[in-house]
Short mmCIF file of C-alpha atoms (C1' of nucleotides) in Angstrom, two decimals:
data_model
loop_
_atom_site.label_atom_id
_atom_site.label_comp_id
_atom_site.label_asym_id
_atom_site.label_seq_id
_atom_site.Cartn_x
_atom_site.Cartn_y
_atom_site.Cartn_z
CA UNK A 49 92.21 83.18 98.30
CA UNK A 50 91.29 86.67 97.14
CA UNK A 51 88.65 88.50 98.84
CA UNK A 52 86.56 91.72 98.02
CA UNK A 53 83.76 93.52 97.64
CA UNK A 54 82.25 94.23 93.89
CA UNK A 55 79.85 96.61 92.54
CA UNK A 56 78.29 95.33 89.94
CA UNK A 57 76.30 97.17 86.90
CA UNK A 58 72.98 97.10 88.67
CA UNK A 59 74.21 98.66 92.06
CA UNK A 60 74.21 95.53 94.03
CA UNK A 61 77.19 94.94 96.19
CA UNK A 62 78.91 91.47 96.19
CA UNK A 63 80.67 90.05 98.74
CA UNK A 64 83.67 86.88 98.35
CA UNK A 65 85.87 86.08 95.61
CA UNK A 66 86.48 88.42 93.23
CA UNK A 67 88.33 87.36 90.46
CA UNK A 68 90.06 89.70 88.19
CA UNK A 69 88.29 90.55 84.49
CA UNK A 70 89.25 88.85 81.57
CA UNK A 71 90.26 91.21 79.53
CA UNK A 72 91.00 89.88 75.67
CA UNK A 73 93.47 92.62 75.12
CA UNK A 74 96.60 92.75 71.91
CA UNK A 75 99.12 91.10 72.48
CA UNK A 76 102.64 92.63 73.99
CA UNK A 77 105.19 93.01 71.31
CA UNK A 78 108.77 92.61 70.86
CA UNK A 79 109.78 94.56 68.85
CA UNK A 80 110.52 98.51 68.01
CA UNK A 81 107.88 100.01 65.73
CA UNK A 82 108.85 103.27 63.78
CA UNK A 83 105.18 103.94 63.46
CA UNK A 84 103.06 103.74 66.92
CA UNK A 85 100.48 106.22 69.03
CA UNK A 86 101.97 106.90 73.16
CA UNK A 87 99.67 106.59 75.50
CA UNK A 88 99.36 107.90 79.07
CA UNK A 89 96.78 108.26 81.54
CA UNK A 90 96.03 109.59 84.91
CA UNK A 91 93.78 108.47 87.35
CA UNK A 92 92.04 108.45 90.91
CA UNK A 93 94.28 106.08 91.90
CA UNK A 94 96.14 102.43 91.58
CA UNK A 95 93.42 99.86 92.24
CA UNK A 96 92.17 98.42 88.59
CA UNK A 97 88.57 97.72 90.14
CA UNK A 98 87.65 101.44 92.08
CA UNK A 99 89.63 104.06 90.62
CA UNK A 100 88.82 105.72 87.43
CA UNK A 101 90.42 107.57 84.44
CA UNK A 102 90.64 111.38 84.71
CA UNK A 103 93.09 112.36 81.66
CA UNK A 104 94.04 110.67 79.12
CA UNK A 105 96.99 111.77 76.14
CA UNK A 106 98.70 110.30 73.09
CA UNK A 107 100.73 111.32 70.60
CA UNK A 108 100.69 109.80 66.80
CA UNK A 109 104.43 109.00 65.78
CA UNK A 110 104.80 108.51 62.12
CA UNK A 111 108.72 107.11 61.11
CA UNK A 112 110.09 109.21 64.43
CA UNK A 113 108.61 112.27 64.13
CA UNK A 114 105.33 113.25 65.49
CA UNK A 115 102.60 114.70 63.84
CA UNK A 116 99.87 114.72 65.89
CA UNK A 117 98.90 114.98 69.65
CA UNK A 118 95.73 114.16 71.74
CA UNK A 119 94.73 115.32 75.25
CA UNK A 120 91.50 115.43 77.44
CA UNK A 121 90.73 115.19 81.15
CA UNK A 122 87.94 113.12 81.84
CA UNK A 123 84.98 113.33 84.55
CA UNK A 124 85.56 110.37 86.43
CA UNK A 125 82.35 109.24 89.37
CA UNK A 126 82.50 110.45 92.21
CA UNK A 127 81.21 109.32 95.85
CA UNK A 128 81.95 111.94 98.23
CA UNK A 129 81.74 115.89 98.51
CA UNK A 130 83.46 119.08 99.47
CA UNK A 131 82.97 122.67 100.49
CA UNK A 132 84.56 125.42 98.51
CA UNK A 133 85.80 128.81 99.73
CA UNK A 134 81.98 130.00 99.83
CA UNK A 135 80.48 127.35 101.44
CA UNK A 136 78.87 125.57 98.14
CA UNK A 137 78.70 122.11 98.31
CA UNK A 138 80.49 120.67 95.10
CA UNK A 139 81.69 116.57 94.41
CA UNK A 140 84.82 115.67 95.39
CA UNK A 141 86.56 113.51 92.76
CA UNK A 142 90.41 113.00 93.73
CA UNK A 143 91.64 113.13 97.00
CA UNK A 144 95.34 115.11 98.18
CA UNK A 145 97.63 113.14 97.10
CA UNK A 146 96.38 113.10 93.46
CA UNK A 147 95.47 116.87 93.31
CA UNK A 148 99.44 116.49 94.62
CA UNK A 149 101.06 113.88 92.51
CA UNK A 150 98.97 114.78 88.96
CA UNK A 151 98.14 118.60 89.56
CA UNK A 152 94.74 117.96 88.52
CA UNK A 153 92.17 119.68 90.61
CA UNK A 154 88.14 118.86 91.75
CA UNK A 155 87.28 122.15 89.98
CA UNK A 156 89.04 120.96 87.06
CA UNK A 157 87.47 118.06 86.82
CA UNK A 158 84.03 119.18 87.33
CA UNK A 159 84.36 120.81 84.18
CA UNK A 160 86.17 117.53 82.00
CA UNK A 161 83.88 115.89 79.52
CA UNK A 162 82.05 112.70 80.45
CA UNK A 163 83.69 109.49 79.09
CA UNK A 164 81.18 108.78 77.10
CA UNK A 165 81.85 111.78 75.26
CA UNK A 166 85.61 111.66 75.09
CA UNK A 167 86.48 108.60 74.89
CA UNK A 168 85.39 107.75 71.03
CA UNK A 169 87.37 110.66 69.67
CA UNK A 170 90.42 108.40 71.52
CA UNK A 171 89.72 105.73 69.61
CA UNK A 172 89.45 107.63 66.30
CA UNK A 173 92.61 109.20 67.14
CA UNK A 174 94.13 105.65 67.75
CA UNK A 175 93.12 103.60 65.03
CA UNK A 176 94.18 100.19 65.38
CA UNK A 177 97.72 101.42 65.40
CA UNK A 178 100.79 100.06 67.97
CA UNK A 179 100.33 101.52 71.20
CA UNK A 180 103.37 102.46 73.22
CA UNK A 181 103.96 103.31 76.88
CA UNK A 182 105.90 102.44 80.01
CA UNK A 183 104.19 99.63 81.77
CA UNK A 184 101.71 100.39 79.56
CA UNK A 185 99.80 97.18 81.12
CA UNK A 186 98.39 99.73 83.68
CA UNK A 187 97.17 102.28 80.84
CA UNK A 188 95.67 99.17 78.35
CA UNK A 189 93.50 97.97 81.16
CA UNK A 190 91.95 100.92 82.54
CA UNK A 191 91.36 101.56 79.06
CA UNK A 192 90.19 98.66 78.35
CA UNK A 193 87.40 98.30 81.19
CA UNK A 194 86.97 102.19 80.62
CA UNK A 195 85.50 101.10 77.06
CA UNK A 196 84.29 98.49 77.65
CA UNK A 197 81.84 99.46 80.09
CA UNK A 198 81.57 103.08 78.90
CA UNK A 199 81.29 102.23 75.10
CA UNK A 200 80.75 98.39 74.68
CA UNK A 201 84.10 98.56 72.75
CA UNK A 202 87.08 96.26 72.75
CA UNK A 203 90.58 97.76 72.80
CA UNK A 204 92.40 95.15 70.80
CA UNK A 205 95.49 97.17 69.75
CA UNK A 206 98.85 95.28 70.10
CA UNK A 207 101.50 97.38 72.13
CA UNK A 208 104.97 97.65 73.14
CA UNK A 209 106.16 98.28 76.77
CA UNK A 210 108.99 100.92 77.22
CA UNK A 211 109.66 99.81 80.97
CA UNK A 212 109.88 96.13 79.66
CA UNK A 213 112.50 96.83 76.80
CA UNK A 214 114.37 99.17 79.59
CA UNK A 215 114.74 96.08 81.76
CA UNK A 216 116.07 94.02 79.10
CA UNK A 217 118.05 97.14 77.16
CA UNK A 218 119.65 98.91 80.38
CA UNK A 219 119.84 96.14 83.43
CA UNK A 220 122.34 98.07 85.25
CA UNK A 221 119.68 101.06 85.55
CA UNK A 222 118.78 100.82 89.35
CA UNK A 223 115.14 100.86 88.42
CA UNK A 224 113.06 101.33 85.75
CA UNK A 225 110.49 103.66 86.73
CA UNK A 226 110.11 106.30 84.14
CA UNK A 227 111.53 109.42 85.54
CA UNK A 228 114.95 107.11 86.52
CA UNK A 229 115.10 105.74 82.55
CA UNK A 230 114.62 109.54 81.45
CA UNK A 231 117.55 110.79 83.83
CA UNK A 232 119.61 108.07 83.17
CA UNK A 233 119.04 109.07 79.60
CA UNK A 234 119.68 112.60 80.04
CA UNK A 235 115.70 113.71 79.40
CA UNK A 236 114.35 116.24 81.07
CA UNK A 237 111.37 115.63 82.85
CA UNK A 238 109.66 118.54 83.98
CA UNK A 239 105.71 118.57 84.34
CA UNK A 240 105.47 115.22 85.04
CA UNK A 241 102.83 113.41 85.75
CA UNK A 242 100.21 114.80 83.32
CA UNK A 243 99.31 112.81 80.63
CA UNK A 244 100.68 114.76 78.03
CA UNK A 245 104.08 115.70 79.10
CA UNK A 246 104.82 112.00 80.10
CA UNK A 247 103.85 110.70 76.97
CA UNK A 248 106.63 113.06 75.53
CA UNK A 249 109.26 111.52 78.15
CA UNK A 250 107.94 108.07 76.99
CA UNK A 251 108.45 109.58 73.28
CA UNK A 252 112.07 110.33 73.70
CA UNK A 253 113.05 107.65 75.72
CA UNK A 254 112.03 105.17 73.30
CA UNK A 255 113.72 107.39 70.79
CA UNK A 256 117.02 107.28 72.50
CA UNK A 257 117.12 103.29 73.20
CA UNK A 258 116.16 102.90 69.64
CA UNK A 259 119.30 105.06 68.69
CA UNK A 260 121.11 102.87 71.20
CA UNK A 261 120.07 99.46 70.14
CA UNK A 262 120.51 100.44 66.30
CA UNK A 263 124.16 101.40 66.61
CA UNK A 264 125.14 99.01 68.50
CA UNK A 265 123.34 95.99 66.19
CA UNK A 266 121.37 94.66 69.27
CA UNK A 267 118.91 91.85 68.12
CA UNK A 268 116.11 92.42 70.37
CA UNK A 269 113.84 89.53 69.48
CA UNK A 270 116.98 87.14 70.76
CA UNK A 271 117.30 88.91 74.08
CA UNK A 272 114.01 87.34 74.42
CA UNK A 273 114.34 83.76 72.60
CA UNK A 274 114.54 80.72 74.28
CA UNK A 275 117.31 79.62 71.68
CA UNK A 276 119.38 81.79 73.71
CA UNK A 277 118.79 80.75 77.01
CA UNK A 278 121.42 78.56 78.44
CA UNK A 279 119.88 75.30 80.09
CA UNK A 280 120.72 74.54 83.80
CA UNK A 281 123.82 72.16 82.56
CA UNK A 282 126.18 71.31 85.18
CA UNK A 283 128.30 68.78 83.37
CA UNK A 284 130.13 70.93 81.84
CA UNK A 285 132.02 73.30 84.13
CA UNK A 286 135.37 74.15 84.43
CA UNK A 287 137.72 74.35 87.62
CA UNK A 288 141.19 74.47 88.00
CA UNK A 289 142.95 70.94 88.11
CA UNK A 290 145.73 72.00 90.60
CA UNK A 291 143.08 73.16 93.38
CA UNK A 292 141.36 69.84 93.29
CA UNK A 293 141.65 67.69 96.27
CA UNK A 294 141.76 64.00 96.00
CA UNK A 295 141.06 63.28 99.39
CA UNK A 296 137.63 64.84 99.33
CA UNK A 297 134.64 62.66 99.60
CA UNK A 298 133.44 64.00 96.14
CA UNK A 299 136.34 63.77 94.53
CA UNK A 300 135.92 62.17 91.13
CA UNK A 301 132.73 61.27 92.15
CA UNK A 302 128.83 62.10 90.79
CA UNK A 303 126.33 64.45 91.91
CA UNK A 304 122.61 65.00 91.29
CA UNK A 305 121.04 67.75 93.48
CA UNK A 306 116.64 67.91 93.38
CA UNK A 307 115.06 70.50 94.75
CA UNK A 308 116.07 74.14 95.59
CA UNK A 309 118.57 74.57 97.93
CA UNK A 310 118.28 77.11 100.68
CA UNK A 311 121.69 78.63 101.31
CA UNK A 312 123.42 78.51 97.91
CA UNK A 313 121.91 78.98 94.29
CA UNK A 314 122.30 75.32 93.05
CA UNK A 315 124.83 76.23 89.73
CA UNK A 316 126.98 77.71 92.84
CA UNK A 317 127.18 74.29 94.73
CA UNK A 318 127.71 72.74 91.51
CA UNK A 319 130.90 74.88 90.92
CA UNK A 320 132.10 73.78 94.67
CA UNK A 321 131.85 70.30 93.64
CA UNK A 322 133.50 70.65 90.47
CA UNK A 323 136.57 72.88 92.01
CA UNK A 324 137.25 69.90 94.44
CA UNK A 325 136.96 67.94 91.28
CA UNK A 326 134.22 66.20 91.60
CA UNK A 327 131.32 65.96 88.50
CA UNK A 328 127.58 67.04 88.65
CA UNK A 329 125.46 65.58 86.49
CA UNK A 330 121.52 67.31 85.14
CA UNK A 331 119.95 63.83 86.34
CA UNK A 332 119.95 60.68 88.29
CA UNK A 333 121.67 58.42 86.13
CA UNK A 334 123.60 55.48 86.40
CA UNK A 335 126.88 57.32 87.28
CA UNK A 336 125.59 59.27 89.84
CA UNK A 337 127.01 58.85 93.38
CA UNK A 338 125.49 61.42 95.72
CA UNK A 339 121.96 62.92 95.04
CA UNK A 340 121.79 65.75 97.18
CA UNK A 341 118.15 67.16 98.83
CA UNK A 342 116.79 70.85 98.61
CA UNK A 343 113.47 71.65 100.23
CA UNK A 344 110.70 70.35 98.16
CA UNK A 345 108.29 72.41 99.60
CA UNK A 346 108.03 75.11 96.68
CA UNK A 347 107.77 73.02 93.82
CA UNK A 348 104.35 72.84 92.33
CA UNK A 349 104.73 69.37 90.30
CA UNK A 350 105.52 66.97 93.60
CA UNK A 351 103.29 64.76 94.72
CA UNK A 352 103.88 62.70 97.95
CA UNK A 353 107.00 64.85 98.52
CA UNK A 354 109.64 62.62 96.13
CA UNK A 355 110.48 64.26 93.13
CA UNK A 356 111.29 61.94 90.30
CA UNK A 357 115.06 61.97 90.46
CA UNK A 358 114.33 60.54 94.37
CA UNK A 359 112.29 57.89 93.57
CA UNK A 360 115.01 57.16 90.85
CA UNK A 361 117.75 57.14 93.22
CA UNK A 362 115.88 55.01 95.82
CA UNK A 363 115.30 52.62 93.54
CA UNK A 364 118.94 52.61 92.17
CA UNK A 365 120.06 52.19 95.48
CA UNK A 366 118.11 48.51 95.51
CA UNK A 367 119.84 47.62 92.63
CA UNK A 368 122.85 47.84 94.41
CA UNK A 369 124.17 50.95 93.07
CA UNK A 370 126.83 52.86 95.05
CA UNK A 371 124.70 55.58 95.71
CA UNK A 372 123.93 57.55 98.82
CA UNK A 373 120.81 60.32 99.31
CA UNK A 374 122.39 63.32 101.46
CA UNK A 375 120.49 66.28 103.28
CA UNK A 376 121.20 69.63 102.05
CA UNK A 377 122.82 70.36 105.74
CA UNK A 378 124.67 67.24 105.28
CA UNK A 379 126.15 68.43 102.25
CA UNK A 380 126.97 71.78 103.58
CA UNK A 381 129.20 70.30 106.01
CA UNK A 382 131.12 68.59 103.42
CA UNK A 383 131.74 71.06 100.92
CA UNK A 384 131.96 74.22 103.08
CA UNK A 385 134.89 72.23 104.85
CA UNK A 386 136.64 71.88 101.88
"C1'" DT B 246 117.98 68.41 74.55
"C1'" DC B 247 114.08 70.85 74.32
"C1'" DT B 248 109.17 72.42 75.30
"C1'" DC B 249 105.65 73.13 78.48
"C1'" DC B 250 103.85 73.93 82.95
"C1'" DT B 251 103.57 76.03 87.69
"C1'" DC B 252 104.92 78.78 91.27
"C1'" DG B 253 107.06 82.61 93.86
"C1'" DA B 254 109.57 86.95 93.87
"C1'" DG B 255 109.85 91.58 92.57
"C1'" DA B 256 108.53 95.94 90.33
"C1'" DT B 257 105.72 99.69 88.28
"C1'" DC B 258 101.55 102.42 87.20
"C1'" DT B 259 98.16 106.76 90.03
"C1'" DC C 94 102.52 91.91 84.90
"C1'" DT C 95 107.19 89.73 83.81
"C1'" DC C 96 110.82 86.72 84.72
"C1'" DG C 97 113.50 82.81 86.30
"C1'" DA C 98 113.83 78.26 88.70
"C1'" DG C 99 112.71 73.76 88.64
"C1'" DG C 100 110.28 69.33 87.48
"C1'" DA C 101 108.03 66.44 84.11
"C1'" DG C 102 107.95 64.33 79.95
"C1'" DA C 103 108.76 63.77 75.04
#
DNA sequence: TCTCCTCGAGATCT
DNA sequence: CTCGAGGAGA
């Protein structure tokens, strides 16, 4: 159950449940506009609820090439205060590790224009236009409850997430943080972490996996389609006839397996029971021989612990099927032997 | 076979 | 937030 503290509008403090806000944001593309505004933000922090905005950039991208370029800090609340050099008593609004991380300093930020202020000329810059930016799900909703509550406006703008096509685009990258795609793509990424410069990085990443997926005739909607996915089928598998072993238990015989296994991804046990040459089969049917038992306990859909394919079984079994439920351990020992 | 649902695991943003 | 695993059901 999630538990925190709110503060709402009015000043009062609530205690309990807090669920997160609905947001009714765009919707996350596919796809690789030529046309599109980057976004980037800084803020006070991580947390969606307490921390606030305290730059904001973007960059207007027309066919590739940009042509225009938008950057403010903004005054974010504060709750807290310091002492300067001379003893003046001034509001603190970041603490270390942001003055650290971002560069962006109290004084500086006493300075920045109130949101109220700034944050229309952002939307005038944006338009209703594709917004890009890597894991730009962080930047859409601070801006999203930033204008909301600052403006009563709702961002609606679709958008497309750089770190999402990056996972999909470059999986052997060993992460896809934004300063490991830029390396990896040779971009240099000095004076990072202010808006502006990392909405550049964003910029040419994008550019380069564009190039990428462009010359090599990637169809990015299909890494993405279920038409592509290939369904758990375990009838089909291939082993090698000469390493079978006809005195094994499973040996042209029929297995179902419900459940997830703990020890061994269940297309892996599938293979060991196919290289002994036995058959798996998808279901409980009227072949199968052995149904084989992972734990139950993670699957949301099971009621009174028997999944369908074991109240199948069971009631094979009365039938007089030849038909025997084993325990994942059970199987272990029979297969690992082998 | 295929679509829909739910859950848990893992990762990134400042 | 996204993704994949797995069950249910058409």
């Amino acid at each position: 159950m999630p538990f925190g503290i709110a503060i709402n509008k009015d000043g009062s403090i609530e205690f309990g449940n807090i669920k997160a806000p609905i947001r009714n944001k765009g919707k996350n593309l596919i796809e690789l506009p030529k046309d599109y505004i980057v976004i980037d933000i800084e803020t006070t922090g991580l947390d969606q609820i307490f921390d606030d905005i305290i730059e904001i950039a973007a960059i207007k991208v027309k066919d590739g090439e940009i042509i225009d370029s938008f950057e403010s800090l903004v005054k974010p609340s504060f709750n807290s205060y310091y002492c300067d050099s001379e003893g003046n008593k001034k509001a603190c609004y970041v603490d270390d590790f942001i003055i650290q991380l971002t560069g962006i300093t109290n004084e500086m930020l006493s300075n920045a224009p109130y949101p109220k202020d700034i944050l229309p000329k952002f939307v005038d810059f944006i338009e209703d236009s594709i917004l890009l930016g890597h894991n730009i799900n962080f930047d859409v909703n601070f801006l999203y409850d930033s204008l909301m509550s600052k403006l009563d406006y709702r961002l609606s703008n679709d958008f497309v997430d750089l770190m999402r096509l990056s996972r999909k685009i470059y999986p052997a990258f060993e992460n896809h943080k934004l300063a490991t795609v830029a390396r990896n793509l040779n971009i240099d990424t000095s004076n990072s972490h202010r808006a502006l410069p990392d909405c550049e990085t964003t910029h040419k990443c994008y550019s380069v996996l564009c190039n990428y997926v462009h010359k090599n005739d990637i169809d990015v909607e299909s890494l993405w389609s279920n038409s592509n996915k290939k369904y758990y089928n375990l009838q089909n598998l291939e082993s090698d006839a000469t390493k079978h072993n006809p005195e094994h238990l499973f040996y042209d015989r029929y297995c179902t397996f419900t459940g997830k296994l703990e020890k061994l991804d269940r297309k892996v046990a599938a293979q060991l029971v196919t290289n002994i040459g036995g058959h798996c089969l998808n279901n409980v049917t009227k072949q199968t021989n052995y149904l084989i038992l992972g734990n139950m306990d993670y699957v949301s859909n099971i009621k009174e612990g028997k999944s369908n394919k074991l109240k199948k079984a069971e009631q094979l079994i009365l039938n007089g099927q030849d038909l025997q439920i084993l325990s994942e351990n059970v199987f272990y020992d029979l297969i690992l032997e082998a």
